Amino acid sequence: MPSLVRHPDTQPGAIHTVEADLQRHPGGAVATFRAIGDISRLKIPPPASPGRTDELWRTTCFELFVAGEDSAYREYNLSPSGAWAAYGFDDYRQSMHNGDAHIEIETSHNNKVLVLIAKIESEFSLPAQIGLTAVIEETDGAIRYWSTAFAPGKPDFHAAAVRSLLFDGVSAE
């Protein structure tokens, strides 16, 4: 399971490791995320009715960015609450619209690890470049950003540099 890196401008915090994986299955994929550290210091959204919800990225949330061979890409937001969102973009942050998807999320945690497993029913182009990301909010309000890769500058999960992996987990570089 690949490890994500903390954004270089983000100070260390309660979490020391975030791991993520994406596996193909008929009709979509399964994304697995593990945040490892002092889970008691995380702001974890309470359970909610499963379904599409906007602005999940404002607190602890795991994300997946997927692009085919053109400039269009999709974003999937996966909340530990069970809520999710799927968006399509025609180009970098342009023409955002709801993406066609159905997502089922299972979350578990103890004092040392938060695990989120999302079964995503959606069409994935092949080959696809992917970015696995995490927004981790702590109880003191501090937010830390994790990703497979970052573009220079402030954390921007929409940047093409974030989508640094091929769908099968082989480096795109």
Tab-separated table of N, CA and C in Angstrom:
chain	number	residue	atom	x	y	z
A	1	MET	N	0.858	-1.174	0.000
A	1	MET	CA	0.000	0.000	0.000
A	1	MET	C	0.902	1.234	0.000
A	2	PRO	N	0.787	2.088	-1.022
A	2	PRO	CA	1.656	3.271	-1.092
A	2	PRO	C	1.407	4.239	0.064
A	3	SER	N	2.478	4.883	0.504
A	3	SER	CA	2.362	5.927	1.518
A	3	SER	C	2.227	7.278	0.828
A	4	LEU	N	1.368	8.128	1.378
A	4	LEU	CA	1.246	9.492	0.903
A	4	LEU	C	2.290	10.339	1.610
A	5	VAL	N	2.579	11.511	1.051
A	5	VAL	CA	3.526	12.431	1.679
A	5	VAL	C	2.757	13.642	2.202
A	6	ARG	N	3.230	14.152	3.318
A	6	ARG	CA	2.651	15.367	3.894
A	6	ARG	C	3.173	16.554	3.096
A	7	HIS	N	2.298	17.538	2.826
A	7	HIS	CA	2.733	18.725	2.089
A	7	HIS	C	3.901	19.364	2.828
A	8	PRO	N	4.949	19.798	2.099
A	8	PRO	CA	6.153	20.321	2.760
A	8	PRO	C	5.913	21.553	3.630
A	9	ASP	N	4.846	22.323	3.378
A	9	ASP	CA	4.538	23.490	4.207
A	9	ASP	C	3.661	23.144	5.399
A	10	THR	N	3.303	21.873	5.543
A	10	THR	CA	2.438	21.421	6.627
A	10	THR	C	3.308	20.820	7.724
A	11	GLN	N	3.162	21.352	8.932
A	11	GLN	CA	3.952	20.864	10.066
A	11	GLN	C	3.496	19.466	10.479
A	12	PRO	N	4.401	18.665	11.075
A	12	PRO	CA	3.987	17.354	11.604
A	12	PRO	C	2.871	17.532	12.626
A	13	GLY	N	2.071	16.493	12.764
A	13	GLY	CA	0.958	16.544	13.710
A	13	GLY	C	0.657	15.180	14.274
A	14	ALA	N	-0.595	14.933	14.545
A	14	ALA	CA	-1.030	13.694	15.187
A	14	ALA	C	-0.804	12.471	14.309
A	15	ILE	N	-0.847	12.644	13.004
A	15	ILE	CA	-0.709	11.529	12.069
A	15	ILE	C	0.718	11.521	11.513
A	16	HIS	N	1.362	10.354	11.554
A	16	HIS	CA	2.719	10.262	11.017
A	16	HIS	C	2.763	9.520	9.683
A	17	THR	N	1.706	8.778	9.342
A	17	THR	CA	1.690	8.015	8.095
A	17	THR	C	0.262	7.970	7.551
A	18	VAL	N	0.135	8.183	6.249
A	18	VAL	CA	-1.137	7.947	5.560
A	18	VAL	C	-0.826	7.016	4.394
A	19	GLU	N	-1.525	5.895	4.359
A	19	GLU	CA	-1.362	4.916	3.281
A	19	GLU	C	-2.648	4.876	2.470
A	20	ALA	N	-2.510	4.609	1.172
A	20	ALA	CA	-3.691	4.551	0.315
A	20	ALA	C	-3.460	3.555	-0.807
A	21	ASP	N	-4.560	2.974	-1.270
A	21	ASP	CA	-4.487	1.999	-2.349
A	21	ASP	C	-5.778	2.071	-3.154
A	22	LEU	N	-5.677	1.745	-4.431
A	22	LEU	CA	-6.837	1.689	-5.304
A	22	LEU	C	-6.767	0.412	-6.103
A	23	GLN	N	-7.821	-0.390	-6.012
A	23	GLN	CA	-7.882	-1.664	-6.729
A	23	GLN	C	-9.100	-1.674	-7.633
A	24	ARG	N	-8.894	-2.116	-8.864
A	24	ARG	CA	-9.990	-2.229	-9.815
A	24	ARG	C	-10.935	-3.350	-9.416
A	25	HIS	N	-12.209	-3.188	-9.682
A	25	HIS	CA	-13.188	-4.268	-9.567
A	25	HIS	C	-14.215	-4.033	-10.667
A	26	PRO	N	-14.997	-5.029	-11.025
A	26	PRO	CA	-15.989	-4.843	-12.089
A	26	PRO	C	-16.913	-3.663	-11.776
A	27	GLY	N	-16.968	-2.703	-12.687
A	27	GLY	CA	-17.833	-1.542	-12.518
A	27	GLY	C	-17.234	-0.408	-11.725
A	28	GLY	N	-15.965	-0.495	-11.357
A	28	GLY	CA	-15.365	0.602	-10.605
A	28	GLY	C	-14.078	0.222	-9.908
A	29	ALA	N	-13.971	0.643	-8.639
A	29	ALA	CA	-12.740	0.425	-7.886
A	29	ALA	C	-13.039	0.443	-6.394
A	30	VAL	N	-12.082	-0.055	-5.624
A	30	VAL	CA	-12.136	0.029	-4.166
A	30	VAL	C	-10.923	0.824	-3.716
A	31	ALA	N	-11.180	1.913	-2.988
A	31	ALA	CA	-10.118	2.750	-2.425
A	31	ALA	C	-10.015	2.462	-0.934
A	32	THR	N	-8.785	2.261	-0.471
A	32	THR	CA	-8.533	2.013	0.947
A	32	THR	C	-7.544	3.052	1.449
A	33	PHE	N	-7.862	3.702	2.550
A	33	PHE	CA	-6.989	4.700	3.170
A	33	PHE	C	-6.774	4.321	4.627
A	34	ARG	N	-5.536	4.525	5.112
A	34	ARG	CA	-5.201	4.315	6.523
A	34	ARG	C	-4.425	5.532	7.014
A	35	ALA	N	-4.942	6.189	8.041
A	35	ALA	CA	-4.222	7.266	8.724
A	35	ALA	C	-3.719	6.682	10.032
A	36	ILE	N	-2.406	6.782	10.256
A	36	ILE	CA	-1.782	6.125	11.401
A	36	ILE	C	-1.145	7.183	12.305
A	37	GLY	N	-1.446	7.121	13.582
A	37	GLY	CA	-0.902	8.068	14.547
A	37	GLY	C	-1.806	8.131	15.769
A	38	ASP	N	-1.916	9.326	16.351
A	38	ASP	CA	-2.753	9.535	17.527
A	38	ASP	C	-4.156	9.930	17.071
A	39	ILE	N	-5.010	8.949	16.851
A	39	ILE	CA	-6.344	9.167	16.295
A	39	ILE	C	-7.215	9.991	17.241
A	40	SER	N	-6.933	9.961	18.536
A	40	SER	CA	-7.735	10.730	19.495
A	40	SER	C	-7.624	12.232	19.246
A	41	ARG	N	-6.603	12.666	18.520
A	41	ARG	CA	-6.409	14.089	18.229
A	41	ARG	C	-7.053	14.507	16.903
A	42	LEU	N	-7.739	13.589	16.209
A	42	LEU	CA	-8.364	13.917	14.932
A	42	LEU	C	-9.795	14.376	15.106
A	43	LYS	N	-10.196	15.278	14.238
A	43	LYS	CA	-11.606	15.644	14.124
A	43	LYS	C	-12.192	14.711	13.067
A	44	ILE	N	-12.964	13.730	13.525
A	44	ILE	CA	-13.572	12.746	12.629
A	44	ILE	C	-15.060	13.068	12.540
A	45	PRO	N	-15.556	13.332	11.336
A	45	PRO	CA	-16.984	13.653	11.214
A	45	PRO	C	-17.845	12.515	11.760
A	46	PRO	N	-18.934	12.849	12.465
A	46	PRO	CA	-19.812	11.805	13.010
A	46	PRO	C	-20.548	11.083	11.884
A	47	PRO	N	-21.022	9.873	12.141
A	47	PRO	CA	-21.768	9.144	11.115
A	47	PRO	C	-22.930	9.976	10.558
A	48	ALA	N	-23.096	9.881	9.250
A	48	ALA	CA	-24.171	10.597	8.557
A	48	ALA	C	-24.863	9.625	7.622
A	49	SER	N	-25.991	10.032	7.109
A	49	SER	CA	-26.673	9.203	6.118
A	49	SER	C	-25.772	9.078	4.898
A	50	PRO	N	-25.548	7.854	4.424
A	50	PRO	CA	-24.711	7.698	3.236
A	50	PRO	C	-25.345	8.441	2.064
A	51	GLY	N	-24.519	9.090	1.292
A	51	GLY	CA	-25.025	9.777	0.112
A	51	GLY	C	-24.191	10.971	-0.256
A	52	ARG	N	-24.541	11.557	-1.390
A	52	ARG	CA	-23.811	12.690	-1.956
A	52	ARG	C	-23.964	13.910	-1.048
A	53	THR	N	-22.821	14.507	-0.675
A	53	THR	CA	-22.776	15.688	0.181
A	53	THR	C	-21.624	16.575	-0.281
A	54	ASP	N	-21.860	17.869	-0.391
A	54	ASP	CA	-20.816	18.798	-0.817
A	54	ASP	C	-19.956	19.265	0.352
A	55	GLU	N	-18.801	19.797	0.031
A	55	GLU	CA	-17.850	20.429	0.961
A	55	GLU	C	-17.316	19.496	2.038
A	56	LEU	N	-17.167	18.236	1.718
A	56	LEU	CA	-16.602	17.275	2.669
A	56	LEU	C	-15.138	17.566	2.964
A	57	TRP	N	-14.450	18.204	2.025
A	57	TRP	CA	-13.019	18.501	2.142
A	57	TRP	C	-12.709	19.538	3.228
A	58	ARG	N	-13.717	20.127	3.839
A	58	ARG	CA	-13.475	21.139	4.869
A	58	ARG	C	-12.992	20.539	6.190
A	59	THR	N	-13.088	19.221	6.339
A	59	THR	CA	-12.608	18.536	7.537
A	59	THR	C	-11.996	17.202	7.089
A	60	THR	N	-11.694	16.332	8.011
A	60	THR	CA	-11.045	15.062	7.677
A	60	THR	C	-11.816	14.351	6.562
A	61	CYS	N	-11.090	14.091	5.479
A	61	CYS	CA	-11.698	13.535	4.276
A	61	CYS	C	-10.592	12.906	3.433
A	62	PHE	N	-10.902	11.826	2.771
A	62	PHE	CA	-9.962	11.197	1.840
A	62	PHE	C	-10.487	11.430	0.434
A	63	GLU	N	-9.573	11.558	-0.525
A	63	GLU	CA	-9.984	11.924	-1.880
A	63	GLU	C	-9.232	11.127	-2.926
A	64	LEU	N	-9.837	11.073	-4.076
A	64	LEU	CA	-9.272	10.385	-5.225
A	64	LEU	C	-9.486	11.282	-6.433
A	65	PHE	N	-8.427	11.522	-7.190
A	65	PHE	CA	-8.502	12.299	-8.430
A	65	PHE	C	-8.110	11.376	-9.571
A	66	VAL	N	-8.905	11.357	-10.622
A	66	VAL	CA	-8.708	10.425	-11.736
A	66	VAL	C	-8.784	11.183	-13.047
A	67	ALA	N	-7.789	10.979	-13.922
A	67	ALA	CA	-7.776	11.625	-15.243
A	67	ALA	C	-7.463	10.595	-16.309
A	68	GLY	N	-8.077	10.786	-17.460
A	68	GLY	CA	-7.760	9.974	-18.626
A	68	GLY	C	-6.649	10.644	-19.421
A	69	GLU	N	-6.721	10.548	-20.725
A	69	GLU	CA	-5.650	11.075	-21.571
A	69	GLU	C	-5.836	12.541	-21.941
A	70	ASP	N	-6.987	13.151	-21.619
A	70	ASP	CA	-7.163	14.567	-21.934
A	70	ASP	C	-7.113	15.379	-20.640
A	71	SER	N	-7.547	16.634	-20.684
A	71	SER	CA	-7.445	17.502	-19.513
A	71	SER	C	-8.617	17.346	-18.536
A	72	ALA	N	-9.637	16.578	-18.905
A	72	ALA	CA	-10.765	16.350	-18.001
A	72	ALA	C	-10.336	15.398	-16.870
A	73	TYR	N	-10.956	15.571	-15.715
A	73	TYR	CA	-10.661	14.681	-14.588
A	73	TYR	C	-11.864	14.620	-13.661
A	74	ARG	N	-11.834	13.629	-12.766
A	74	ARG	CA	-12.884	13.452	-11.766
A	74	ARG	C	-12.287	13.493	-10.364
A	75	GLU	N	-13.106	13.941	-9.440
A	75	GLU	CA	-12.733	14.028	-8.032
A	75	GLU	C	-13.776	13.266	-7.221
A	76	TYR	N	-13.312	12.423	-6.317
A	76	TYR	CA	-14.182	11.693	-5.398
A	76	TYR	C	-13.794	12.078	-3.981
A	77	ASN	N	-14.744	12.574	-3.186
A	77	ASN	CA	-14.521	12.910	-1.782
A	77	ASN	C	-15.154	11.817	-0.937
A	78	LEU	N	-14.398	11.299	0.025
A	78	LEU	CA	-14.815	10.146	0.815
A	78	LEU	C	-14.677	10.495	2.292
A	79	SER	N	-15.789	10.698	2.954
A	79	SER	CA	-15.763	11.107	4.350
A	79	SER	C	-15.890	9.909	5.285
A	80	PRO	N	-15.171	9.937	6.410
A	80	PRO	CA	-15.359	8.898	7.422
A	80	PRO	C	-16.794	8.850	7.947
A	81	SER	N	-17.583	9.885	7.701
A	81	SER	CA	-18.980	9.907	8.142
A	81	SER	C	-19.855	8.964	7.329
A	82	GLY	N	-19.373	8.546	6.155
A	82	GLY	CA	-20.163	7.740	5.234
A	82	GLY	C	-20.694	8.553	4.062
A	83	ALA	N	-20.619	9.883	4.168
A	83	ALA	CA	-21.028	10.756	3.070
A	83	ALA	C	-19.941	10.761	1.993
A	84	TRP	N	-20.328	11.114	0.770
A	84	TRP	CA	-19.376	11.136	-0.340
A	84	TRP	C	-19.814	12.173	-1.369
A	85	ALA	N	-18.903	12.475	-2.276
A	85	ALA	CA	-19.204	13.358	-3.401
A	85	ALA	C	-18.387	12.895	-4.591
A	86	ALA	N	-18.897	13.169	-5.776
A	86	ALA	CA	-18.182	12.870	-7.021
A	86	ALA	C	-18.417	14.032	-7.968
A	87	TYR	N	-17.329	14.558	-8.516
A	87	TYR	CA	-17.405	15.708	-9.417
A	87	TYR	C	-16.614	15.425	-10.680
A	88	GLY	N	-17.038	16.031	-11.764
A	88	GLY	CA	-16.280	16.015	-12.999
A	88	GLY	C	-15.843	17.425	-13.325
A	89	PHE	N	-14.678	17.550	-13.948
A	89	PHE	CA	-14.137	18.836	-14.394
A	89	PHE	C	-13.680	18.669	-15.837
A	90	ASP	N	-13.948	19.671	-16.668
A	90	ASP	CA	-13.521	19.620	-18.062
A	90	ASP	C	-12.045	19.965	-18.223
A	91	ASP	N	-11.514	20.728	-17.277
A	91	ASP	CA	-10.114	21.148	-17.268
A	91	ASP	C	-9.818	21.594	-15.838
A	92	TYR	N	-8.614	22.084	-15.569
A	92	TYR	CA	-8.205	22.481	-14.223
A	92	TYR	C	-9.241	23.412	-13.585
A	93	ARG	N	-9.983	22.873	-12.595
A	93	ARG	CA	-10.998	23.596	-11.828
A	93	ARG	C	-12.048	24.283	-12.709
A	94	GLN	N	-12.300	23.762	-13.904
A	94	GLN	CA	-13.249	24.367	-14.842
A	94	GLN	C	-14.466	23.467	-15.059
A	95	SER	N	-15.627	24.091	-15.162
A	95	SER	CA	-16.882	23.410	-15.503
A	95	SER	C	-17.192	22.246	-14.564
A	96	MET	N	-17.152	22.514	-13.261
A	96	MET	CA	-17.448	21.472	-12.277
A	96	MET	C	-18.909	21.036	-12.395
A	97	HIS	N	-19.127	19.722	-12.345
A	97	HIS	CA	-20.467	19.155	-12.368
A	97	HIS	C	-20.475	17.871	-11.546
A	98	ASN	N	-21.650	17.450	-11.118
A	98	ASN	CA	-21.742	16.193	-10.363
A	98	ASN	C	-21.308	15.044	-11.253
A	99	GLY	N	-20.468	14.192	-10.723
A	99	GLY	CA	-20.011	13.016	-11.445
A	99	GLY	C	-20.953	11.851	-11.237
A	100	ASP	N	-20.989	10.967	-12.203
A	100	ASP	CA	-21.833	9.783	-12.136
A	100	ASP	C	-21.119	8.732	-11.281
A	101	ALA	N	-21.672	8.460	-10.093
A	101	ALA	CA	-21.044	7.484	-9.197
A	101	ALA	C	-22.030	7.072	-8.116
A	102	HIS	N	-21.764	5.934	-7.546
A	102	HIS	CA	-22.409	5.489	-6.316
A	102	HIS	C	-21.287	4.950	-5.442
A	103	ILE	N	-21.260	5.363	-4.195
A	103	ILE	CA	-20.147	5.004	-3.313
A	103	ILE	C	-20.679	4.480	-1.991
A	104	GLU	N	-20.082	3.394	-1.533
A	104	GLU	CA	-20.372	2.835	-0.217
A	104	GLU	C	-19.089	2.897	0.603
A	105	ILE	N	-19.184	3.466	1.803
A	105	ILE	CA	-18.005	3.686	2.646
A	105	ILE	C	-18.135	2.926	3.954
A	106	GLU	N	-17.053	2.247	4.320
A	106	GLU	CA	-16.925	1.612	5.635
A	106	GLU	C	-15.759	2.284	6.351
A	107	THR	N	-15.983	2.654	7.608
A	107	THR	CA	-14.942	3.311	8.393
A	107	THR	C	-14.793	2.603	9.727
A	108	SER	N	-13.552	2.456	10.169
A	108	SER	CA	-13.282	1.935	11.505
A	108	SER	C	-12.059	2.662	12.049
A	109	HIS	N	-11.957	2.710	13.354
A	109	HIS	CA	-10.760	3.314	13.959
A	109	HIS	C	-10.588	2.832	15.385
A	110	ASN	N	-9.352	2.934	15.824
A	110	ASN	CA	-9.005	2.725	17.218
A	110	ASN	C	-8.066	3.868	17.591
A	111	ASN	N	-7.298	3.754	18.647
A	111	ASN	CA	-6.429	4.852	19.075
A	111	ASN	C	-5.267	5.120	18.128
A	112	LYS	N	-4.934	4.149	17.270
A	112	LYS	CA	-3.733	4.279	16.449
A	112	LYS	C	-3.966	4.342	14.948
A	113	VAL	N	-5.146	3.929	14.475
A	113	VAL	CA	-5.368	3.904	13.027
A	113	VAL	C	-6.834	4.193	12.695
A	114	LEU	N	-7.018	5.012	11.666
A	114	LEU	CA	-8.325	5.279	11.073
A	114	LEU	C	-8.303	4.640	9.694
A	115	VAL	N	-9.266	3.759	9.414
A	115	VAL	CA	-9.330	3.056	8.131
A	115	VAL	C	-10.635	3.416	7.436
A	116	LEU	N	-10.533	3.792	6.165
A	116	LEU	CA	-11.702	4.053	5.338
A	116	LEU	C	-11.577	3.194	4.087
A	117	ILE	N	-12.633	2.441	3.797
A	117	ILE	CA	-12.692	1.625	2.585
A	117	ILE	C	-13.918	2.074	1.808
A	118	ALA	N	-13.703	2.488	0.563
A	118	ALA	CA	-14.797	2.989	-0.273
A	118	ALA	C	-14.927	2.130	-1.523
A	119	LYS	N	-16.113	1.568	-1.711
A	119	LYS	CA	-16.414	0.859	-2.946
A	119	LYS	C	-17.053	1.888	-3.878
A	120	ILE	N	-16.369	2.164	-4.972
A	120	ILE	CA	-16.784	3.219	-5.897
A	120	ILE	C	-17.307	2.580	-7.177
A	121	GLU	N	-18.579	2.780	-7.435
A	121	GLU	CA	-19.169	2.334	-8.694
A	121	GLU	C	-19.172	3.532	-9.627
A	122	SER	N	-18.265	3.502	-10.588
A	122	SER	CA	-18.098	4.597	-11.538
A	122	SER	C	-17.188	4.094	-12.648
A	123	GLU	N	-17.293	4.710	-13.802
A	123	GLU	CA	-16.436	4.286	-14.901
A	123	GLU	C	-15.066	4.943	-14.779
A	124	PHE	N	-14.022	4.133	-14.867
A	124	PHE	CA	-12.648	4.622	-14.823
A	124	PHE	C	-12.010	4.368	-16.178
A	125	SER	N	-11.495	5.430	-16.789
A	125	SER	CA	-10.835	5.250	-18.078
A	125	SER	C	-9.527	4.484	-17.870
A	126	LEU	N	-9.126	3.774	-18.884
A	126	LEU	CA	-7.852	3.050	-18.836
A	126	LEU	C	-7.051	3.407	-20.079
A	127	PRO	N	-5.822	3.835	-19.953
A	127	PRO	CA	-5.154	4.036	-18.655
A	127	PRO	C	-5.704	5.277	-17.958
A	128	ALA	N	-5.504	5.331	-16.655
A	128	ALA	CA	-5.919	6.494	-15.864
A	128	ALA	C	-4.768	6.915	-14.968
A	129	GLN	N	-4.598	8.209	-14.844
A	129	GLN	CA	-3.637	8.742	-13.887
A	129	GLN	C	-4.425	9.096	-12.639
A	130	ILE	N	-3.915	8.698	-11.490
A	130	ILE	CA	-4.636	8.926	-10.244
A	130	ILE	C	-3.797	9.677	-9.224
A	131	GLY	N	-4.511	10.352	-8.359
A	131	GLY	CA	-3.924	10.984	-7.193
A	131	GLY	C	-4.746	10.569	-5.988
A	132	LEU	N	-4.106	10.068	-4.967
A	132	LEU	CA	-4.750	9.685	-3.711
A	132	LEU	C	-4.369	10.747	-2.692
A	133	THR	N	-5.347	11.341	-2.019
A	133	THR	CA	-5.076	12.475	-1.144
A	133	THR	C	-5.852	12.362	0.158
A	134	ALA	N	-5.441	13.161	1.130
A	134	ALA	CA	-6.135	13.197	2.421
A	134	ALA	C	-6.057	14.595	3.007
A	135	VAL	N	-7.171	15.030	3.564
A	135	VAL	CA	-7.244	16.235	4.384
A	135	VAL	C	-7.444	15.726	5.804
A	136	ILE	N	-6.527	16.056	6.688
A	136	ILE	CA	-6.604	15.579	8.071
A	136	ILE	C	-6.740	16.784	8.992
A	137	GLU	N	-7.905	16.900	9.661
A	137	GLU	CA	-8.116	17.989	10.603
A	137	GLU	C	-7.977	17.456	12.018
A	138	GLU	N	-7.256	18.220	12.839
A	138	GLU	CA	-7.077	17.843	14.232
A	138	GLU	C	-8.051	18.613	15.110
A	139	THR	N	-8.229	18.156	16.330
A	139	THR	CA	-9.201	18.759	17.240
A	139	THR	C	-8.871	20.212	17.560
A	140	ASP	N	-7.610	20.635	17.389
A	140	ASP	CA	-7.252	22.036	17.632
A	140	ASP	C	-7.499	22.910	16.399
A	141	GLY	N	-8.054	22.329	15.322
A	141	GLY	CA	-8.362	23.076	14.110
A	141	GLY	C	-7.270	23.043	13.049
A	142	ALA	N	-6.090	22.532	13.391
A	142	ALA	CA	-5.009	22.449	12.406
A	142	ALA	C	-5.385	21.448	11.307
A	143	ILE	N	-5.086	21.806	10.059
A	143	ILE	CA	-5.363	20.930	8.922
A	143	ILE	C	-4.044	20.601	8.240
A	144	ARG	N	-3.876	19.314	7.958
A	144	ARG	CA	-2.674	18.843	7.283
A	144	ARG	C	-3.081	18.124	6.004
A	145	TYR	N	-2.273	18.296	4.960
A	145	TYR	CA	-2.595	17.790	3.632
A	145	TYR	C	-1.601	16.707	3.230
A	146	TRP	N	-2.115	15.616	2.716
A	146	TRP	CA	-1.315	14.470	2.301
A	146	TRP	C	-1.678	14.105	0.865
A	147	SER	N	-0.703	13.622	0.087
A	147	SER	CA	-0.982	13.264	-1.300
A	147	SER	C	0.098	12.333	-1.837
A	148	THR	N	-0.211	11.706	-2.970
A	148	THR	CA	0.790	10.899	-3.666
A	148	THR	C	1.902	11.785	-4.205
A	149	ALA	N	1.594	13.049	-4.518
A	149	ALA	CA	2.578	14.024	-4.999
A	149	ALA	C	1.946	15.407	-4.891
A	150	PHE	N	2.769	16.445	-4.937
A	150	PHE	CA	2.284	17.828	-4.906
A	150	PHE	C	2.967	18.635	-5.996
A	151	ALA	N	2.261	19.621	-6.526
A	151	ALA	CA	2.862	20.634	-7.385
A	151	ALA	C	3.540	21.657	-6.464
A	152	PRO	N	4.502	22.433	-6.973
A	152	PRO	CA	5.098	23.488	-6.138
A	152	PRO	C	4.029	24.474	-5.664
A	153	GLY	N	4.249	25.045	-4.478
A	153	GLY	CA	3.326	26.043	-3.945
A	153	GLY	C	2.399	25.459	-2.902
A	154	LYS	N	1.298	26.169	-2.680
A	154	LYS	CA	0.334	25.752	-1.653
A	154	LYS	C	-0.298	24.414	-2.034
A	155	PRO	N	-0.865	23.687	-1.061
A	155	PRO	CA	-1.517	22.411	-1.382
A	155	PRO	C	-2.648	22.617	-2.388
A	156	ASP	N	-2.607	21.884	-3.493
A	156	ASP	CA	-3.625	21.983	-4.541
A	156	ASP	C	-3.828	20.595	-5.121
A	157	PHE	N	-4.834	19.890	-4.617
A	157	PHE	CA	-5.082	18.531	-5.065
A	157	PHE	C	-5.570	18.475	-6.510
A	158	HIS	N	-6.032	19.590	-7.062
A	158	HIS	CA	-6.500	19.612	-8.451
A	158	HIS	C	-5.356	19.690	-9.455
A	159	ALA	N	-4.165	20.026	-9.010
A	159	ALA	CA	-3.017	20.143	-9.917
A	159	ALA	C	-2.707	18.791	-10.554
A	160	ALA	N	-2.368	18.802	-11.825
A	160	ALA	CA	-2.069	17.567	-12.552
A	160	ALA	C	-0.936	16.780	-11.887
A	161	ALA	N	0.002	17.460	-11.234
A	161	ALA	CA	1.134	16.785	-10.589
A	161	ALA	C	0.681	15.808	-9.512
A	162	VAL	N	-0.478	16.043	-8.912
A	162	VAL	CA	-1.002	15.150	-7.872
A	162	VAL	C	-1.325	13.775	-8.461
A	163	ARG	N	-1.777	13.744	-9.706
A	163	ARG	CA	-2.159	12.486	-10.357
A	163	ARG	C	-0.906	11.807	-10.909
A	164	SER	N	-0.063	11.363	-10.000
A	164	SER	CA	1.263	10.853	-10.350
A	164	SER	C	1.337	9.339	-10.485
A	165	LEU	N	0.230	8.643	-10.279
A	165	LEU	CA	0.233	7.186	-10.355
A	165	LEU	C	-0.646	6.718	-11.510
A	166	LEU	N	-0.264	5.608	-12.116
A	166	LEU	CA	-1.152	4.961	-13.067
A	166	LEU	C	-2.177	4.166	-12.290
A	167	PHE	N	-3.300	3.874	-12.895
A	167	PHE	CA	-4.392	3.196	-12.178
A	167	PHE	C	-3.946	1.929	-11.482
A	168	ASP	N	-2.987	1.198	-12.066
A	168	ASP	CA	-2.514	-0.037	-11.438
A	168	ASP	C	-1.468	0.196	-10.375
A	169	GLY	N	-1.187	1.448	-10.033
A	169	GLY	CA	-0.238	1.753	-8.968
A	169	GLY	C	1.192	1.886	-9.423
A	170	VAL	N	1.444	1.833	-10.745
A	170	VAL	CA	2.798	1.997	-11.271
A	170	VAL	C	3.045	3.474	-11.476
A	171	SER	N	4.217	3.964	-11.130
A	171	SER	CA	4.515	5.375	-11.277
A	171	SER	C	4.339	5.834	-12.713
A	172	ALA	N	3.735	6.995	-12.895
A	172	ALA	CA	3.518	7.547	-14.219
A	172	ALA	C	4.742	8.296	-14.715
A	173	GLU	N	5.749	8.443	-13.890
A	173	GLU	CA	6.945	9.206	-14.279
A	173	GLU	C	7.943	8.349	-15.017
